[in-house]
Short mmCIF file of C-alpha atoms and ligand atoms in Angstrom, two decimals:
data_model
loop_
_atom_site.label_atom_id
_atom_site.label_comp_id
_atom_site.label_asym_id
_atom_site.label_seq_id
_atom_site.Cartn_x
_atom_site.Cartn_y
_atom_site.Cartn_z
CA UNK A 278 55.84 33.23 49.75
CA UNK A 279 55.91 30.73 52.27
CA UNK A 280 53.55 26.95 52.69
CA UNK A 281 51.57 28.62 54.86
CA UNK A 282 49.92 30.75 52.15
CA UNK A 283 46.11 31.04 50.57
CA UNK A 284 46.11 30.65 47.36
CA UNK A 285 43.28 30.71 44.55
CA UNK A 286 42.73 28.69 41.45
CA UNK A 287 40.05 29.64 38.11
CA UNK A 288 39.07 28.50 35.08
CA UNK A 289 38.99 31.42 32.34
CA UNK A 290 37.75 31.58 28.72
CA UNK A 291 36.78 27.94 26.44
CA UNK A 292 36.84 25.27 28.49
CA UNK A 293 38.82 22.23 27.78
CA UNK A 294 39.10 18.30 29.26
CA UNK A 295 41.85 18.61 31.85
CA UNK A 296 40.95 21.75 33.49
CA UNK A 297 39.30 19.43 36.37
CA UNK A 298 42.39 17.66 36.96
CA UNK A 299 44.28 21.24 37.00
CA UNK A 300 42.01 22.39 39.98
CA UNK A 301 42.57 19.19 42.02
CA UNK A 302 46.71 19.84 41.32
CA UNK A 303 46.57 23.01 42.78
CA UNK A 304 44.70 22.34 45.22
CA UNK A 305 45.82 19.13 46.56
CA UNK A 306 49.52 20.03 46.41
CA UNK A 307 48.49 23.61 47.84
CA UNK A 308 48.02 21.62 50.82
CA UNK A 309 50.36 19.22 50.58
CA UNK A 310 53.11 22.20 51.57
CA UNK A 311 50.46 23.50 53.94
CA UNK A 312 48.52 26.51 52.14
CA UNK A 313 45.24 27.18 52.11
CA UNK A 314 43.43 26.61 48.67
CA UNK A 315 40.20 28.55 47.14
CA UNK A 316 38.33 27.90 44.08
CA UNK A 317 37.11 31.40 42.12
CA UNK A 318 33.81 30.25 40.04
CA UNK A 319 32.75 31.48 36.47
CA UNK A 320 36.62 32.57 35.91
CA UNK A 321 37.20 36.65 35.59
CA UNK A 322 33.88 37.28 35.98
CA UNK A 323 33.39 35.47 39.22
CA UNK A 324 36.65 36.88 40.51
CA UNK A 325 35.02 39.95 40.41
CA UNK A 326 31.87 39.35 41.64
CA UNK A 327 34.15 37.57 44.96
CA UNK A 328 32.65 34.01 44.06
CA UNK A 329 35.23 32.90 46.17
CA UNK A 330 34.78 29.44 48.02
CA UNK A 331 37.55 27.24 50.12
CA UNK A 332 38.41 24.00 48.61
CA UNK A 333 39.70 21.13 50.42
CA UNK A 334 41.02 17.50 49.76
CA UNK A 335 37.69 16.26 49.53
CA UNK A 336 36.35 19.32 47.30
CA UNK A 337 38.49 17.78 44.53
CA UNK A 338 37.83 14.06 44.80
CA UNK A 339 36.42 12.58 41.92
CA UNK A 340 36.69 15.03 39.38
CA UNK A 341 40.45 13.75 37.96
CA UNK A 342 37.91 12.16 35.11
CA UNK A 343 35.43 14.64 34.65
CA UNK A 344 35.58 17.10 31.31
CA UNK A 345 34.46 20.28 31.49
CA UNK A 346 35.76 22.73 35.02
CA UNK A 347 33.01 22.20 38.04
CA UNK A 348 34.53 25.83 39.02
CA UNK A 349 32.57 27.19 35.88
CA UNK A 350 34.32 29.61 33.36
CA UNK A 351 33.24 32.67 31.37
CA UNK A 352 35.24 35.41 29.03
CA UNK A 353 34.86 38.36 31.14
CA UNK A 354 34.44 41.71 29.30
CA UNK A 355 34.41 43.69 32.37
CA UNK A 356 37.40 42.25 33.83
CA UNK A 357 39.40 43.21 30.42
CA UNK A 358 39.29 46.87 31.13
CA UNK A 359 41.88 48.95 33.37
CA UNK A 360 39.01 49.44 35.95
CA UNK A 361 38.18 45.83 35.67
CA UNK A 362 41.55 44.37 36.73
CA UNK A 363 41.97 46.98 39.45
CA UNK A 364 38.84 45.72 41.05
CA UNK A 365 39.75 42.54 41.13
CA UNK A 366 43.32 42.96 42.88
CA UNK A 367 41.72 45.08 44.92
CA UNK A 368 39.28 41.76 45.77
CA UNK A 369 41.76 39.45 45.85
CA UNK A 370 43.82 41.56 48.21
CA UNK A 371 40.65 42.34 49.94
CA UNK A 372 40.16 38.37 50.87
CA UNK A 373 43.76 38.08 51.62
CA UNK A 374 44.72 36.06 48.91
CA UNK A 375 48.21 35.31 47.85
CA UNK A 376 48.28 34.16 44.78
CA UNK A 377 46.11 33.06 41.50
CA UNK A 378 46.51 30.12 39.10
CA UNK A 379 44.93 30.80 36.16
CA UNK A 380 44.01 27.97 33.78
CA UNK A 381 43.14 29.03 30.21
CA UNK A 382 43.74 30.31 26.57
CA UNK A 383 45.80 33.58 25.30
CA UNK A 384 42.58 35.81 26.53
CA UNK A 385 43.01 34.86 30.02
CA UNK A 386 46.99 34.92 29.66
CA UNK A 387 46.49 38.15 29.09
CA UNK A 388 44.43 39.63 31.90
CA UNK A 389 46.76 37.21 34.33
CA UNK A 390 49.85 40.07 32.94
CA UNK A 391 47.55 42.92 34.13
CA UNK A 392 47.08 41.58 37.59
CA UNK A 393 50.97 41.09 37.44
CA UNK A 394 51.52 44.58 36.17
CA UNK A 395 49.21 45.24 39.37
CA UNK A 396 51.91 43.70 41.93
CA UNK A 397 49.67 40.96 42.29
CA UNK A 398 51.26 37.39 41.93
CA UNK A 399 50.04 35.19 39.21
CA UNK A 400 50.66 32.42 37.08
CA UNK A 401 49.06 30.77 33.93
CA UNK A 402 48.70 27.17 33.15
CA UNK A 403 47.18 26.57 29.32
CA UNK A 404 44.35 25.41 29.39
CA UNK A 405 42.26 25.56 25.53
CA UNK A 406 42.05 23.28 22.91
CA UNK A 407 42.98 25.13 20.19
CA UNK A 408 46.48 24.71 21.20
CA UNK A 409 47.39 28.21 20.34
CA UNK A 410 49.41 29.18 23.08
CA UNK A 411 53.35 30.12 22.33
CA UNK A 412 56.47 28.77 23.92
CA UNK A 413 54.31 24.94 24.83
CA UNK A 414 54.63 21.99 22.95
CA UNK A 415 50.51 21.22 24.01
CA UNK A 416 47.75 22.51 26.17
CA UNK A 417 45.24 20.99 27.97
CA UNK A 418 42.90 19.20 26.58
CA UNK A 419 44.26 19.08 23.06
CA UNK A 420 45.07 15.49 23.38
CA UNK A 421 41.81 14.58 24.51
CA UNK A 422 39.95 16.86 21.71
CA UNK A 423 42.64 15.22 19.24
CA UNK A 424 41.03 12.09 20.34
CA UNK A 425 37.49 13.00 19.79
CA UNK A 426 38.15 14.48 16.72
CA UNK A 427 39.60 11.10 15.20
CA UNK A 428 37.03 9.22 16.60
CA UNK A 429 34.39 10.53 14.94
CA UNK A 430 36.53 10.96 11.62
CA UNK A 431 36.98 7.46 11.63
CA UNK A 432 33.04 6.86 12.32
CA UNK A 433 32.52 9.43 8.97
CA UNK A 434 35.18 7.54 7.28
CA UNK A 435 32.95 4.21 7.76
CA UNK A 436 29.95 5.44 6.09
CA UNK A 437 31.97 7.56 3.43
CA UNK A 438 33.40 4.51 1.85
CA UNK A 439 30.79 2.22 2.14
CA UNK A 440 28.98 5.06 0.01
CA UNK A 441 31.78 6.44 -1.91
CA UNK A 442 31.24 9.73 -0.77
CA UNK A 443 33.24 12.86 -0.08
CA UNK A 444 32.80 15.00 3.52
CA UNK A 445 34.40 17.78 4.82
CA UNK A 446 34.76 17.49 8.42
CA UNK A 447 34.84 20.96 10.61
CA UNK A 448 36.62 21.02 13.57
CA UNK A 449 37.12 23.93 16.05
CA UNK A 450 40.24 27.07 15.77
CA UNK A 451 39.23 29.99 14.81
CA UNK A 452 43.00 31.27 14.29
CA UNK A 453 45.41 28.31 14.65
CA UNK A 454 44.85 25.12 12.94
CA UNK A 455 46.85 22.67 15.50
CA UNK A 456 44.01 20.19 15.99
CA UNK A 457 42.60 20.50 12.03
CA UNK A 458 46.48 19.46 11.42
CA UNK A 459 46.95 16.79 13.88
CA UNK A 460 44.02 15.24 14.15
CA UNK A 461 44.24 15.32 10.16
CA UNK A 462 47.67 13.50 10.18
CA UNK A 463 45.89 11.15 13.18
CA UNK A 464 42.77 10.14 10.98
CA UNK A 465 44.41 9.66 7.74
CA UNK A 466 42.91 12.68 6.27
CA UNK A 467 42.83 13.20 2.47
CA UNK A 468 43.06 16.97 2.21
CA UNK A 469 43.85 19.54 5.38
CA UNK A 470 42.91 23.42 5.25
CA UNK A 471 44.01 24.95 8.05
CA UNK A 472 44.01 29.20 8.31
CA UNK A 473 48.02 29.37 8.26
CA UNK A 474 47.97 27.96 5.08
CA UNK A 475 46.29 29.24 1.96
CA UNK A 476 44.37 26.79 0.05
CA UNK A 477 41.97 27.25 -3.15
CA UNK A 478 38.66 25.13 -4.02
CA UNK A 479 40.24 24.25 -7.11
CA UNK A 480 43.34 22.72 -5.72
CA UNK A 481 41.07 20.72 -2.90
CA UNK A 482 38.96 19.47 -6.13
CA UNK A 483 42.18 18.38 -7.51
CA UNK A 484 42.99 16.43 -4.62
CA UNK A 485 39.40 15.09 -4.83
CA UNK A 486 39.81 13.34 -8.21
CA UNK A 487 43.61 12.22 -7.89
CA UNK A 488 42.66 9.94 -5.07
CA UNK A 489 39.01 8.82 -6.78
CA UNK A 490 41.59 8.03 -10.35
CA UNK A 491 43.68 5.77 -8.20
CA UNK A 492 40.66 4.28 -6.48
CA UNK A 493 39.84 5.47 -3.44
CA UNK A 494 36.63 4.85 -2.07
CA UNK A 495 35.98 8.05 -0.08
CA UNK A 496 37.60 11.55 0.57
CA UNK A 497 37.95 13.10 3.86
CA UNK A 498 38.73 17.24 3.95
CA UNK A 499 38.96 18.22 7.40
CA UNK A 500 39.01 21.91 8.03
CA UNK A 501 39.35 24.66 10.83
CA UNK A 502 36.82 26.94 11.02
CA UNK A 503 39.23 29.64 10.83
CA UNK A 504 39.61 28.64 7.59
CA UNK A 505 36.41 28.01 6.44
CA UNK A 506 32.99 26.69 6.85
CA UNK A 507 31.92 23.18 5.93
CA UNK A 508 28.59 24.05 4.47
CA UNK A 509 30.26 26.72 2.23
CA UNK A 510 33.31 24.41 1.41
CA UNK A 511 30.57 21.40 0.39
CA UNK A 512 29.14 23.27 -2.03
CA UNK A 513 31.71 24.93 -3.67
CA UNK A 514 33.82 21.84 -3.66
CA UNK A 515 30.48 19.68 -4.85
CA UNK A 516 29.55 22.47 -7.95
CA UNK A 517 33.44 21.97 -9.00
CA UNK A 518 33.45 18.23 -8.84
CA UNK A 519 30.34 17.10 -10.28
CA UNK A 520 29.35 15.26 -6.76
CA UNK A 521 27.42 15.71 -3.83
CA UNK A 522 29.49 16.59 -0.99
CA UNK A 523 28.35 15.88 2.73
CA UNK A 524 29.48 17.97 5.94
CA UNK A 525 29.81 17.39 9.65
CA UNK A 526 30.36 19.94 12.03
CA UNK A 527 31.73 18.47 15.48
CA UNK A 528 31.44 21.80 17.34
CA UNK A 529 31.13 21.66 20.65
CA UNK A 530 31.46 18.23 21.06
CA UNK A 531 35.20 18.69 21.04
CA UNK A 532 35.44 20.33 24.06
CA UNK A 533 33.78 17.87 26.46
CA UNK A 534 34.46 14.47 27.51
CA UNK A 535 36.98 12.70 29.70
CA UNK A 536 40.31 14.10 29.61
CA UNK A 537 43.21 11.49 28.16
CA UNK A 538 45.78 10.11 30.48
CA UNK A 539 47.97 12.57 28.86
CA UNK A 540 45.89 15.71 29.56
CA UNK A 541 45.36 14.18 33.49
CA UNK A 542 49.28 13.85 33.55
CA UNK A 543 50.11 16.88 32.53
CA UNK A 544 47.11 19.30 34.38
CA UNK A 545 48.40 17.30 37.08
CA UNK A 546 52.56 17.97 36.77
CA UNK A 547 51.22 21.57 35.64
CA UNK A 548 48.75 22.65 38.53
CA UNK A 549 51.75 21.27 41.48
CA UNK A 550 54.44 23.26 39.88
CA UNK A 551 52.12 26.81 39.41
CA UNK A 552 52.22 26.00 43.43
CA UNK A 553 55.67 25.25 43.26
CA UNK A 554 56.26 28.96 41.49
CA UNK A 555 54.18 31.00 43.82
CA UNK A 556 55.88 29.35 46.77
CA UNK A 557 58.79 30.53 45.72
CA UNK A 558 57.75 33.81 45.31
CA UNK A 559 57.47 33.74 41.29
CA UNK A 560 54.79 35.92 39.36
CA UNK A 561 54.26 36.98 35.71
CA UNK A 562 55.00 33.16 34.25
CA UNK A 563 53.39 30.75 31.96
CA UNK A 564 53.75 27.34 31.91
CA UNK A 565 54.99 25.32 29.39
CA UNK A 566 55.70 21.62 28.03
CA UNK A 567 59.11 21.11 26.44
CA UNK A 568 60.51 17.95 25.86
CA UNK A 569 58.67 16.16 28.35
CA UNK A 570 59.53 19.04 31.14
CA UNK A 571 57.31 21.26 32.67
CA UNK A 572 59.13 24.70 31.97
CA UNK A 573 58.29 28.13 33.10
CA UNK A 574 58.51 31.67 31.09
CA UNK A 575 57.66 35.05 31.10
CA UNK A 576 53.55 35.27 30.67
CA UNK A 577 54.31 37.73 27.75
CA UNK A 578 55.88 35.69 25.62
CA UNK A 579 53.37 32.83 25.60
CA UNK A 580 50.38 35.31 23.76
CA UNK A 581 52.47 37.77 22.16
CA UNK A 582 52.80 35.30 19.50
CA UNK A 583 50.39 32.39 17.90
CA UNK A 584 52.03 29.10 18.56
CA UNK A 585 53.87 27.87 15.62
CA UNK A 586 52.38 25.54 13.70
CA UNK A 587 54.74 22.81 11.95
CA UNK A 588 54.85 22.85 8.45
CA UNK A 589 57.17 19.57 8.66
CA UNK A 590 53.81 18.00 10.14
CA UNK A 591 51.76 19.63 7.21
CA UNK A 592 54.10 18.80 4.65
CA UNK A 593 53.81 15.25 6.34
CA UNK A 594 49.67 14.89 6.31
CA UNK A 595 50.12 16.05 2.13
CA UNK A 596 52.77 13.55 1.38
CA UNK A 597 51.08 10.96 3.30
CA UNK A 598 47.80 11.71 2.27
CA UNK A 599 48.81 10.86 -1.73
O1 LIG B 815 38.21 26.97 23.09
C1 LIG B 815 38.59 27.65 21.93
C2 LIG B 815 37.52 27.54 20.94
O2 LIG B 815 37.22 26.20 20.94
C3 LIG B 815 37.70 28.00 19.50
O3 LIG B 815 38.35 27.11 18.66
C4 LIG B 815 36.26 28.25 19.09
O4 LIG B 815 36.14 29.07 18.00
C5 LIG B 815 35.72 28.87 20.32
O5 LIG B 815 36.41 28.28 21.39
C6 LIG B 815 34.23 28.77 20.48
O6 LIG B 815 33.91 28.94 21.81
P1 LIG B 815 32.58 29.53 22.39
O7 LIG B 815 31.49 28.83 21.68
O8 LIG B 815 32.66 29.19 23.83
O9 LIG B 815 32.58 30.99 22.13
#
């Protein structure tokens, strides 16, 4: 493939703080080595409905900042089915594209390998908060959820030990605890529970009451909601203890906001070298951080597998937790 291609950027599945800065990568250095760019709106499901537009230098200005993906996103149904992904090479082919980035979680990863298996040349940047994505250090947005995630625990933490009070904290990942672990480890948390791990009620109790015996004034359990639900955990924990226990859910709230300089950065180094790839006539390949490099590998590998979480980090948040 040759500068003087089109190429097409979406946003696919949860969104995450970065993805805006992704767009304006691909887009700006898409240019840069004289291609055309186009945005695809609502993700799979706009790809096949052609919500195609063109997208310029100026399309992308000011949104380097902005959370959330002004393309829109969606998790397609339609597009997961062998019809599905036919119909949208057949589009893509159809408006003479050349090539798709794809910025998203193992869902999308995974229609991006049927439009490969389809001869048609993609590649994946990830783009979910979760962090759940194999063969990357981070996604992103993680950093900036991270973020949120100890800014608020350290808001609970205020009004926890003013009132010597216990609260489990919820925070998103339905299968991989990555952000339950390091924002945990990042907030000072006094007990992690995280779906990799198995944990009872009786053990988190335990940790309770070591840390009120030596004093503490307030107890912070932050858990994924993979691997259990704070309203649920509050009581149990509360009926074992012999205290009320209080509960904050962030939800949603994780997912929006700025992106960090790190999530810009690396969106940014990310969305030029998908470019980069497809340029060079690559298809079929993930994108990765590795020691501070932006690496590329085969698309299967990245969803095949869950992303590993570290139990040396895990181990870490226990011992330091004491
Ligand atoms: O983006 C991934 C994720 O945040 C999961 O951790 C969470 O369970 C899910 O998305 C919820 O997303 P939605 O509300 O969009 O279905």
């Amino acid at each position: 493939m040759d500068g003087g291609k089109r190429i097409a950027v979406l946003t696919s599945g949860g969104d995450s703080p970065g993805m805006n800065a992704a767009i304006r990568a691909v887009v700006r250095k898409t240019i840069a080595v004289g291609g055309e760019s186009f945005g695809i709106e609502r993700g799979y499901e706009g790809l096949l409905e052609s919500a195609f537009r063109p997208l310029g230098l100026g399309d992308v200005g000011g949104v380097l900042d902005r959370g959330g993906t002004f393309l829109g996103t969606s998790r397609s149904e339609r597009f997961h089915t062998p019809e599905g992904v036919q119909e949208a090479s057949r589009i893509l082919r159809g408006s003479r594209i050349d090539g798709l980035v794809i910025v998203g979680g193992d869902g999308s990863y995974r229609g991006a390998q049927e439009l490969h298996e389809c001869d048609f040349p993609v590649i994946c940047m990830p783009g979910t908060i979760d962090n759940d994505i194999a063969g990357t250090d981070t996604a992103i947005g993680f950093d900036t959820a991270l973020n949120t995630i100890c800014d608020a625990t350290s808001k609970v933490r205020d009004t926890a030990s003013s009132h010597e009070r216990t609260f489990v904290i919820e925070v998103m990942g339905r299968y991989c605890g990555a952000l339950a672990l390091y924002a945990g480890l990042a907030a000072g948390a006094d007990c992690i529970l995280v779906p990799e791990y198995p944990y009872t009620i009786q053990n988190v109790c335990a940790t309770v009451e070591q840390g009120m015996r030596r004093g503490k004034k307030h107890t912070i359990v932050v858990v994924a909601e993979g691997a259990g639900h704070a309203f649920g955990l509050a009581e149990d924990l509360g009926a074992l203890c012999g205290h009320s226990v209080k509960t904050v859910v962030l939800g949603h709230i994780q997912r929006g906001g700025a992106p960090s300089a790190f999530d810009r950065i690396l969106a940014s180094r990310m969305g030029a070298r998908a470019v980069d790839e497809l340029m060079a006539g690559n298809s079929g390949l993930a994108l990765g951080l590795r020691r501070s490099d932006i690496v590329a590998y085969p698309l299967q590998e990245a969803y095949e597998e869950h992303h590993q979480l570290k139990a040396d980090l895990y181990e870490l948040a226990r011992v330091l937790a004491l």
